[in-house]
PDB file of C-alpha atoms in Angstrom:
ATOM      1  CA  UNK A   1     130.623 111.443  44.259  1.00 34.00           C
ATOM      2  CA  UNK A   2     129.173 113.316  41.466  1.00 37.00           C
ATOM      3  CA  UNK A   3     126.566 115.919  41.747  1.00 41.00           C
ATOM      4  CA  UNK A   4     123.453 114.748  39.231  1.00 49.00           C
ATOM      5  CA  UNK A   5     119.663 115.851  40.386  1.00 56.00           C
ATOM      6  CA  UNK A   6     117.638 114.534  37.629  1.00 60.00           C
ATOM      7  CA  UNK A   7     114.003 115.056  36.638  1.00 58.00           C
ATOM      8  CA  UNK A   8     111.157 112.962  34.511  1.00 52.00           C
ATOM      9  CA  UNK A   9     108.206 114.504  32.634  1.00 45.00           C
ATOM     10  CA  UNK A  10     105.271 113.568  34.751  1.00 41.00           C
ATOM     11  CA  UNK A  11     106.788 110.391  36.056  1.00 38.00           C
ATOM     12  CA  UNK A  12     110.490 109.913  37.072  1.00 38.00           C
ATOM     13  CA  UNK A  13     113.278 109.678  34.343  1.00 41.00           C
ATOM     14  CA  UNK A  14     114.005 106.092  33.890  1.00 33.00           C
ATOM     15  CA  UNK A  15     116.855 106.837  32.233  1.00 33.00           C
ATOM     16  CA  UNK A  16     118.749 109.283  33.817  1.00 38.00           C
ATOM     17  CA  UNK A  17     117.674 106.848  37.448  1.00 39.00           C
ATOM     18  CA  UNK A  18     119.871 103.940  35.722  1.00 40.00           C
ATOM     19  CA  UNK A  19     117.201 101.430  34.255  1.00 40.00           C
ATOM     20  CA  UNK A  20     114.590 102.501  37.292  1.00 43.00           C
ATOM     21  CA  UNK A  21     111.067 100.901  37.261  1.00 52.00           C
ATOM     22  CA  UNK A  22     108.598 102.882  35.978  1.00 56.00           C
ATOM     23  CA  UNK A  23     106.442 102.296  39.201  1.00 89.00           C
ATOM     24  CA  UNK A  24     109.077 104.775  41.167  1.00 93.00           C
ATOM     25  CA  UNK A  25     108.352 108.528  41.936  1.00 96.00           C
ATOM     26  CA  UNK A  26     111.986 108.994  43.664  1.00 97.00           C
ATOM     27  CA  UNK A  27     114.694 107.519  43.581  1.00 96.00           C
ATOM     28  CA  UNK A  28     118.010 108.831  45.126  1.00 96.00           C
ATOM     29  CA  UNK A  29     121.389 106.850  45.694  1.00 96.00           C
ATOM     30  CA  UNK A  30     124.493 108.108  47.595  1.00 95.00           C
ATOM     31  CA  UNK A  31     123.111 111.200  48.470  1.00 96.00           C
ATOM     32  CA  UNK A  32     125.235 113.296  51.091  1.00 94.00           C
ATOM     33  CA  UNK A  33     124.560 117.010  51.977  1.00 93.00           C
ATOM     34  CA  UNK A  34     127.001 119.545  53.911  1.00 90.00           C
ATOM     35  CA  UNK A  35     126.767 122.953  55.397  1.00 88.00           C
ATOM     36  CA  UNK A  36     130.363 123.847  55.291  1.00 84.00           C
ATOM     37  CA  UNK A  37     132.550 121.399  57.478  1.00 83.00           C
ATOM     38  CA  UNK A  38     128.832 119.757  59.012  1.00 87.00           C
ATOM     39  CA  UNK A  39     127.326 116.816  57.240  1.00 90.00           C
ATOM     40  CA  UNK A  40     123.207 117.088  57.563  1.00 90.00           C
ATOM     41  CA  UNK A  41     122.727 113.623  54.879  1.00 94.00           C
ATOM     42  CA  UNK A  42     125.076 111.169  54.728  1.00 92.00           C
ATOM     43  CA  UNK A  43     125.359 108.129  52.251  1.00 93.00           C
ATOM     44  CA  UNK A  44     121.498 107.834  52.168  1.00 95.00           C
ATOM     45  CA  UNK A  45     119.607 105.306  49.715  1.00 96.00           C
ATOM     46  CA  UNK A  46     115.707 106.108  48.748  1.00 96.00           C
ATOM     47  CA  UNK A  47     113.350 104.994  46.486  1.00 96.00           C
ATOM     48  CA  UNK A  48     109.931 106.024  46.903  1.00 97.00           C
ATOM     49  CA  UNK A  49     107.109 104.377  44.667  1.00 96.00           C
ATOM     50  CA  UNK A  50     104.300 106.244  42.330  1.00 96.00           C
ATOM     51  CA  UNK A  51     101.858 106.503  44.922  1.00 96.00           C
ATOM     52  CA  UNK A  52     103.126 106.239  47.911  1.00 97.00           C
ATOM     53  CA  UNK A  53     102.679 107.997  51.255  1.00 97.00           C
ATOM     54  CA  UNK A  54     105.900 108.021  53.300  1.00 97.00           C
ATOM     55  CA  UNK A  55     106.397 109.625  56.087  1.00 97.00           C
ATOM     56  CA  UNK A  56     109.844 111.048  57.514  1.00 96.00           C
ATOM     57  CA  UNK A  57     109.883 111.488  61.453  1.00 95.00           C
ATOM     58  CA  UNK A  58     113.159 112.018  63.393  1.00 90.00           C
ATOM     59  CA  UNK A  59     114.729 114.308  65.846  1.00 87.00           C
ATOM     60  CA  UNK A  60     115.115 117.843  65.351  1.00 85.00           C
ATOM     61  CA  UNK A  61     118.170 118.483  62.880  1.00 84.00           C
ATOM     62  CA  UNK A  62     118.332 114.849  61.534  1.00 88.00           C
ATOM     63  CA  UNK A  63     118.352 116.096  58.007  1.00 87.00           C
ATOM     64  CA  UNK A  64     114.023 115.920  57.305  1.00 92.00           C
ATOM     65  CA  UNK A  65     113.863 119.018  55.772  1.00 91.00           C
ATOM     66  CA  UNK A  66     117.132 119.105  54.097  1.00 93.00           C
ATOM     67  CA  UNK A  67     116.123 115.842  52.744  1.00 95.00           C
ATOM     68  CA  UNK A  68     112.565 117.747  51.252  1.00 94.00           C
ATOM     69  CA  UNK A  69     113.976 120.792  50.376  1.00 93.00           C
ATOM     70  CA  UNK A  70     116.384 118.686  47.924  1.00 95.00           C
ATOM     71  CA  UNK A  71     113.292 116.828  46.186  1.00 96.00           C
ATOM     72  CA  UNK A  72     111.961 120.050  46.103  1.00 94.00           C
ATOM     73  CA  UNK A  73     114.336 121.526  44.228  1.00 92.00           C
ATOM     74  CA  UNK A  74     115.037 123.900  46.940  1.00 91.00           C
ATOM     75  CA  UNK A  75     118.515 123.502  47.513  1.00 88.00           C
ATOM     76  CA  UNK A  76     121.161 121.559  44.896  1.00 85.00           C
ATOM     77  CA  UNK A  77     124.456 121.846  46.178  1.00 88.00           C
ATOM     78  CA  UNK A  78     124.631 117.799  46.806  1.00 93.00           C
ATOM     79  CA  UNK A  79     126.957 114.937  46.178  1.00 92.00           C
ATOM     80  CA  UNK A  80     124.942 111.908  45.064  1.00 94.00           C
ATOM     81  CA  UNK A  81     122.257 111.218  42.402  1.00 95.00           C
ATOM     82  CA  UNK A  82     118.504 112.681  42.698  1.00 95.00           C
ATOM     83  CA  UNK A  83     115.861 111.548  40.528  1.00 95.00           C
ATOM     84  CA  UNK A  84     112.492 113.184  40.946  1.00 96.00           C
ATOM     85  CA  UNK A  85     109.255 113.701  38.965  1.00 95.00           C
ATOM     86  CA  UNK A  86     109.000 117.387  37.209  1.00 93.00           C
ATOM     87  CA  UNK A  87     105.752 117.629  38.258  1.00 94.00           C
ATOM     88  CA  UNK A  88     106.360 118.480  42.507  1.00 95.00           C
ATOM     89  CA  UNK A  89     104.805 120.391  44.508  1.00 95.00           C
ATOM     90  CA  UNK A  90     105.525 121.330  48.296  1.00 94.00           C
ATOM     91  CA  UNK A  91     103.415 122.349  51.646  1.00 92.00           C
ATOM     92  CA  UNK A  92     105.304 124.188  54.414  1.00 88.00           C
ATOM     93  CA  UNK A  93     104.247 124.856  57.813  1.00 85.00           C
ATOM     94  CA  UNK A  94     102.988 128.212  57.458  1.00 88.00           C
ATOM     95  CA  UNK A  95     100.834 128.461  54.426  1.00 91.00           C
ATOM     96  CA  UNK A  96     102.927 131.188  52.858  1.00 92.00           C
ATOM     97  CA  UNK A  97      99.699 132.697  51.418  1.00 95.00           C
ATOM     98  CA  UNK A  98     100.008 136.608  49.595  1.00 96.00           C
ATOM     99  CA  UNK A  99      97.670 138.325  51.684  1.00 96.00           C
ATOM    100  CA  UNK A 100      97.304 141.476  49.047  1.00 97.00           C
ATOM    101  CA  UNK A 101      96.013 138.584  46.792  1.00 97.00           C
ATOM    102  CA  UNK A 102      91.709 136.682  47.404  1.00 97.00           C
ATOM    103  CA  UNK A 103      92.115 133.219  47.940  1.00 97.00           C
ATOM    104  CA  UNK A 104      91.104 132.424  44.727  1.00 97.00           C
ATOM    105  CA  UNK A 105      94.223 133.944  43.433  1.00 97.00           C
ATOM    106  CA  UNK A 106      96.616 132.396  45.686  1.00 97.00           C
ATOM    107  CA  UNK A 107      95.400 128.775  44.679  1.00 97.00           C
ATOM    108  CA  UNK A 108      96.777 129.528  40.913  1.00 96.00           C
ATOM    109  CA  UNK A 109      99.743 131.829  41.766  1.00 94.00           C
ATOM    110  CA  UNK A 110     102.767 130.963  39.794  1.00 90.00           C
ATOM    111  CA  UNK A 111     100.326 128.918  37.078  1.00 93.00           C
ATOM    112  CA  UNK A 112     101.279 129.972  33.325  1.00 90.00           C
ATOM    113  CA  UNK A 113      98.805 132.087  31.614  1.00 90.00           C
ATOM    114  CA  UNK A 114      95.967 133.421  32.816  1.00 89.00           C
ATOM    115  CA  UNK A 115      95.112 133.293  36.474  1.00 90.00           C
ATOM    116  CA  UNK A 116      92.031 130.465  35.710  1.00 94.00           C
ATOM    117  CA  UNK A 117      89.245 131.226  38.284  1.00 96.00           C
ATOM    118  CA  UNK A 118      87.582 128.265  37.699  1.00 96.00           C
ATOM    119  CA  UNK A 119      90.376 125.607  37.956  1.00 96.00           C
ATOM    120  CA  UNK A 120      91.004 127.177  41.616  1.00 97.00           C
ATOM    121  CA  UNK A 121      87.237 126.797  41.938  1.00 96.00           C
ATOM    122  CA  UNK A 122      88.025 123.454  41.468  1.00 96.00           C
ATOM    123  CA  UNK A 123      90.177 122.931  43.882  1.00 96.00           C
ATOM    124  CA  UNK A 124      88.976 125.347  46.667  1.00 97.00           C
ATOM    125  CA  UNK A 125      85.880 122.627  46.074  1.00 96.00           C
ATOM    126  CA  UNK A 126      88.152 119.632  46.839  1.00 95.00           C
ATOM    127  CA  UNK A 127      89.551 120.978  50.291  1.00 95.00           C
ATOM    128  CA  UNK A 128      86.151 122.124  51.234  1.00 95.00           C
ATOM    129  CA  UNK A 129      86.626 126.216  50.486  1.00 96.00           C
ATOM    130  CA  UNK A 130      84.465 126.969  47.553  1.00 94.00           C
ATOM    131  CA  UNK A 131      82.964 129.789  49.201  1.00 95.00           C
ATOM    132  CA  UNK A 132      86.206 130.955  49.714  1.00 96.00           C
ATOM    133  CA  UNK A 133      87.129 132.261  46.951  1.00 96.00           C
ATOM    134  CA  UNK A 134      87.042 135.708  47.046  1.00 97.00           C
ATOM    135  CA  UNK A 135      88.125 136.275  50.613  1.00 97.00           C
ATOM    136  CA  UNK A 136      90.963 137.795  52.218  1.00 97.00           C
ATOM    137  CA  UNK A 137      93.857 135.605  53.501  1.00 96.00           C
ATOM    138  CA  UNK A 138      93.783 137.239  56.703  1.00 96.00           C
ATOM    139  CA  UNK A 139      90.187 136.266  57.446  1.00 97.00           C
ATOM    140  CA  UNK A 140      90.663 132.938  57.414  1.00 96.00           C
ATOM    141  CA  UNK A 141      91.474 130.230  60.827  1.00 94.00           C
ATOM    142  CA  UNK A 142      95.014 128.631  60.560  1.00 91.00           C
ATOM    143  CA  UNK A 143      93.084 125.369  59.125  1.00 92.00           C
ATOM    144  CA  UNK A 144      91.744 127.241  56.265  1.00 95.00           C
ATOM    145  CA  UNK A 145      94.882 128.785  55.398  1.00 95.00           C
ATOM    146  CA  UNK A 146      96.668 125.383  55.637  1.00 94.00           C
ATOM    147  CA  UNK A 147      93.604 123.899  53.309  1.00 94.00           C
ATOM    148  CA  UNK A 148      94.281 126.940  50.991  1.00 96.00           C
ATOM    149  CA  UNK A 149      98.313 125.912  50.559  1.00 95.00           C
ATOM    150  CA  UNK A 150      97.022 122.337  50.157  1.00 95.00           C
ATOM    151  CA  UNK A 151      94.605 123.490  46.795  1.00 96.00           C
ATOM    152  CA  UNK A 152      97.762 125.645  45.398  1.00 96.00           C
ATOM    153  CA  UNK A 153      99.907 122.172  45.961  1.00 95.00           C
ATOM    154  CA  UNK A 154      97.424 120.044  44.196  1.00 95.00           C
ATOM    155  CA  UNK A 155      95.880 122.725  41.553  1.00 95.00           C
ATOM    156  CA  UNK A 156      99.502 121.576  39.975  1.00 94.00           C
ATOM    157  CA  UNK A 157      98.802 117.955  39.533  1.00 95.00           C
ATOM    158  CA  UNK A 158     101.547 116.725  41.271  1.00 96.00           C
ATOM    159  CA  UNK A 159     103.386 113.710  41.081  1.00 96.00           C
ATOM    160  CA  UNK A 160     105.113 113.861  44.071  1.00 97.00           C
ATOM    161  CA  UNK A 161     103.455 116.085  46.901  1.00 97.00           C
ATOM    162  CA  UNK A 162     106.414 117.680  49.553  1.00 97.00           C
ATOM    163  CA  UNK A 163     104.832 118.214  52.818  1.00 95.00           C
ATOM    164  CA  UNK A 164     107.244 119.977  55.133  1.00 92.00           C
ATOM    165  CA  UNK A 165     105.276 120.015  59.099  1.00 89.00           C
ATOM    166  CA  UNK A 166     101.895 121.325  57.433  1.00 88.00           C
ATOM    167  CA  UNK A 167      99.986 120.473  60.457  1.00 86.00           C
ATOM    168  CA  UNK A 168     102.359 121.769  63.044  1.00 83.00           C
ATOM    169  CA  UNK A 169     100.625 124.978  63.841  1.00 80.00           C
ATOM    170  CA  UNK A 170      97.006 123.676  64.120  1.00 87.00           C
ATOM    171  CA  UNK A 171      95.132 122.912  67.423  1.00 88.00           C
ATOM    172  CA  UNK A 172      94.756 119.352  68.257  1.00 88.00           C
ATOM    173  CA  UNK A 173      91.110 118.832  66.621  1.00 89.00           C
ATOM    174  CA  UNK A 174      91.887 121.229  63.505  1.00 90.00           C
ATOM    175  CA  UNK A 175      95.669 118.543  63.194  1.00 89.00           C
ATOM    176  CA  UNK A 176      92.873 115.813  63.115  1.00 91.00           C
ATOM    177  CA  UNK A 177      90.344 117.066  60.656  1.00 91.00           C
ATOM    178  CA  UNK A 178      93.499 117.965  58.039  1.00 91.00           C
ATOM    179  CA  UNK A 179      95.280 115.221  58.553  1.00 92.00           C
ATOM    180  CA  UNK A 180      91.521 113.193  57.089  1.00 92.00           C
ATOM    181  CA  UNK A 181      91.632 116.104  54.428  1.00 93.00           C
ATOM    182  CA  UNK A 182      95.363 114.987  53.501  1.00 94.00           C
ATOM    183  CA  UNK A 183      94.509 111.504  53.531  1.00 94.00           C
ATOM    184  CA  UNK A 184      91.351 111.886  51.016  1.00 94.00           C
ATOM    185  CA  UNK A 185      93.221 114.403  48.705  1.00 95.00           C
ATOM    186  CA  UNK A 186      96.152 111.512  48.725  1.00 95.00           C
ATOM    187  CA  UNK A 187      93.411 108.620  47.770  1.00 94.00           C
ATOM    188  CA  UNK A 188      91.625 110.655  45.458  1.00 94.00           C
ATOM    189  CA  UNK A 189      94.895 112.167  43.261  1.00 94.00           C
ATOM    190  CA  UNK A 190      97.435 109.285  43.648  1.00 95.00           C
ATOM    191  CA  UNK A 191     100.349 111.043  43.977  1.00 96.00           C
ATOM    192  CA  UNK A 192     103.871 109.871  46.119  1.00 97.00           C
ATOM    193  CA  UNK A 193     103.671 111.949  49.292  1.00 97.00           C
ATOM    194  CA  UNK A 194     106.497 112.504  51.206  1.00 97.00           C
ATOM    195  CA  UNK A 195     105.389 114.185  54.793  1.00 97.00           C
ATOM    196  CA  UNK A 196     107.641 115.619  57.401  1.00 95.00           C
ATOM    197  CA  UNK A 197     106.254 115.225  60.647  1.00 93.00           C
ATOM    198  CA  UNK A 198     107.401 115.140  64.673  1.00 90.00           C
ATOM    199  CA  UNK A 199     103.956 113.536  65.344  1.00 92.00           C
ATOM    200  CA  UNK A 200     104.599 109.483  65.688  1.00 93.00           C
ATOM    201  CA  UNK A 201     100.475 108.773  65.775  1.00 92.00           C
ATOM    202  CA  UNK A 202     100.227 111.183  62.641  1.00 93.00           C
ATOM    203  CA  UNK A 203     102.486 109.216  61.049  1.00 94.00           C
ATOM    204  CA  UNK A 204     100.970 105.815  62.367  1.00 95.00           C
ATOM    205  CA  UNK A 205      97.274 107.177  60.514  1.00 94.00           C
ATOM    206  CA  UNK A 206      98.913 108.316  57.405  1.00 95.00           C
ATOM    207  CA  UNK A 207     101.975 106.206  55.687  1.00 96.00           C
ATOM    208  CA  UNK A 208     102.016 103.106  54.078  1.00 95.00           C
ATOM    209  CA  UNK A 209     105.577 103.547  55.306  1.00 97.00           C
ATOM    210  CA  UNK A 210     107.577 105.188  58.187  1.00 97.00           C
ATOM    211  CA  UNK A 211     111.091 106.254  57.679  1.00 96.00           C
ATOM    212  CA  UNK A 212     113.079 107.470  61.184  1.00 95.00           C
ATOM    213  CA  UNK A 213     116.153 109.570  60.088  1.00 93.00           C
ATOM    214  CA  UNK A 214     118.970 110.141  62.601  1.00 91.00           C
ATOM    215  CA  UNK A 215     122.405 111.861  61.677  1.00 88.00           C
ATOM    216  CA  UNK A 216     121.676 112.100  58.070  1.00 90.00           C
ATOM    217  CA  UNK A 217     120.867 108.422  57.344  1.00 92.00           C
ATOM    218  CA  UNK A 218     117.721 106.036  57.473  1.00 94.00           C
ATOM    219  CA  UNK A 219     118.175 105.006  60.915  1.00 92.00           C
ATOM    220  CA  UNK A 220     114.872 102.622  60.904  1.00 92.00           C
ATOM    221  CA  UNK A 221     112.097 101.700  58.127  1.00 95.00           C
ATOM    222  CA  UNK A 222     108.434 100.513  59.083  1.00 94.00           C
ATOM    223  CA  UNK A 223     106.053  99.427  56.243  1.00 94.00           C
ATOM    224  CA  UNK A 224     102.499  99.595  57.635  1.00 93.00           C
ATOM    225  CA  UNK A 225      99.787  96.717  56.711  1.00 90.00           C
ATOM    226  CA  UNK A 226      97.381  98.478  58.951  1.00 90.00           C
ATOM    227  CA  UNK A 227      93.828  98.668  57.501  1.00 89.00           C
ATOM    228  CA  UNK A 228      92.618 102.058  57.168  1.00 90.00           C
ATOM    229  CA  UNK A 229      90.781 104.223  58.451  1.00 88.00           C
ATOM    230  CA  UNK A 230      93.165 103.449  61.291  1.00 90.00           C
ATOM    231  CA  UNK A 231      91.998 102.649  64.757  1.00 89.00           C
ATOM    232  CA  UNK A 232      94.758 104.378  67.125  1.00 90.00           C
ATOM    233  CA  UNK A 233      93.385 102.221  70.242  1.00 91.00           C
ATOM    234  CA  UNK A 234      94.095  98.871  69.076  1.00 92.00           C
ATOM    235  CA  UNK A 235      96.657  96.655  69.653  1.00 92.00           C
ATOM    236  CA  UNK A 236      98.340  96.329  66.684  1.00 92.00           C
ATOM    237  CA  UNK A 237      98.528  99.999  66.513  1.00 93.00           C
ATOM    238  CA  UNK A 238      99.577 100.646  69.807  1.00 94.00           C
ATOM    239  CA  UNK A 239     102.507  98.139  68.843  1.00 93.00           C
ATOM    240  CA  UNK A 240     103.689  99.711  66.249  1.00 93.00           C
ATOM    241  CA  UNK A 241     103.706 103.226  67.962  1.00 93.00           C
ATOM    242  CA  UNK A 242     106.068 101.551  70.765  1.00 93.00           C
ATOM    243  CA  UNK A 243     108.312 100.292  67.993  1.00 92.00           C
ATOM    244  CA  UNK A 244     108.491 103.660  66.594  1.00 93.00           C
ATOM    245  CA  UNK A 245     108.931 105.659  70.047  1.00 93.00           C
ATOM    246  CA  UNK A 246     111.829 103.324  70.932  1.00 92.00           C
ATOM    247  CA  UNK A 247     113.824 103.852  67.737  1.00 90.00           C
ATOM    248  CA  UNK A 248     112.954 107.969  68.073  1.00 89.00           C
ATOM    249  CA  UNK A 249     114.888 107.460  71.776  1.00 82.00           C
ATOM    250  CA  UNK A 250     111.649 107.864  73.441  1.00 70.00           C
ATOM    251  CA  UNK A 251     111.251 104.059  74.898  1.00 62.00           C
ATOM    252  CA  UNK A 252     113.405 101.330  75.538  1.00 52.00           C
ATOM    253  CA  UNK A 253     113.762  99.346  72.712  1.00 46.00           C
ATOM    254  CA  UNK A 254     111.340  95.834  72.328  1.00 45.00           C
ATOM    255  CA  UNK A 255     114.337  94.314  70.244  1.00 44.00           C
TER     256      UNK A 255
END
């Protein structure tokens, strides 16, 4: 295979994807990944639409991150073909925040020119921080923090937003409240998400479609018709969670 990671202005490169739509964010084809003599992606087909929210669940060391970290831009030593939007941005876990740096500061780190107070007003506004702005990093509650590396992501105008287990560290009702903050921002800005996640019922409320990976590849594909907001308690949902558990492993399978 030959090595090609390709990127669009704004939307993705139609020509270097090989006559793709105009409607897709991502599109990758024959994409395998190896750390020395172990292969973490093998073979794997993607396309992801403008707009979309997809979300990757799957066992520890299926390739999830891997997978991000290549739309990312992290990590290009790849066989296959990669075709992303220039305009990315990505979410980790830990909020990765400079704490010698306010808040404020942190939102437009990395922005050419001037650091812009106002634009990271802006968006300090939009995740619900815009008296924020001229605090300390470590005065904030892991939520905040998290809502702070969510305003740097989207101060960027992404079209495709990488979120790599952003929730992972948050208590149970903080998880809930971001996850609705995530699922406004998503509505509100349009991007293609792209979410990394070990939580099945996270992924149930967010995606329009749920991706399972095991040993490198797209083991099992769910698109979601649910109506949102989604009710976790009813049985349609509850359905669908089964369908997912049993192809994580965790249940028999229905099929």
């Amino acid at each position: 295979m030959t090595t090609h990671v390709a990127t669009g202005e704004g939307r993705a490169d139609t020509a270097a994807a090989g006559a793709a739509e105009p409607s897709v964010a991502v599109r990758i084809r024959h994409l395998s990944k190896h750390f020395d003599d172990k292969s973490v992606i093998s073979d794997l087909d993607l396309t992801i639409a403008d707009g979309e929210f997809v979300v990757l669940l799957g066992k520890s060391g299926c390739g999830k991150s891997t997978l991000l970290r290549i739309l990312a831009g992290l990590d290009d030593a790849i066989d296959g073909e990669v075709t992303v939007p220039r305009r990315r941005a990505v979410g980790f876990q830990a909020p990765r925040l400079m704490p010698w740096k306010k808040v404020w500061r942190n939102v437009v780190l990395g922005l050419p020119g001037r650091a812009d107070r106002a634009l990271a007003q802006r968006y300090l506004a939009e995740v619900g921080l815009a008296d924020s702005a001229d605090v300390w990093p470590k005065t904030l509650s892991g939520g905040q923090a998290q809502r702070v590396s969510l305003a740097r992501a989207l101060v960027r105008e992404p079209d495709l937003l990488l979120l790599d287990e952003p929730f992972g560290a948050l208590d149970a009702l903080t998880r809930v409240t971001a996850q609705r903050l995530v699922a406004d921002l998503w509505r509100s800005h349009g991007c293609a998400v792209l979410l990394v996640t070990h939580d099945v019922e996270e992924a149930l409320v967010l995606a329009d479609r749920i991706l399972v990976m095991d040993s490198g590849r797209i083991a099992h594909e769910v698109e979601l018709n649910l109506p949102r907001p989604r009710d976790i308690s009813t049985p349609e949902f509850l359905a669908v969670r089964r369908d997912i558990l049993a192809s994580l492993g965790a249940l028999e399978s229905t099929h």
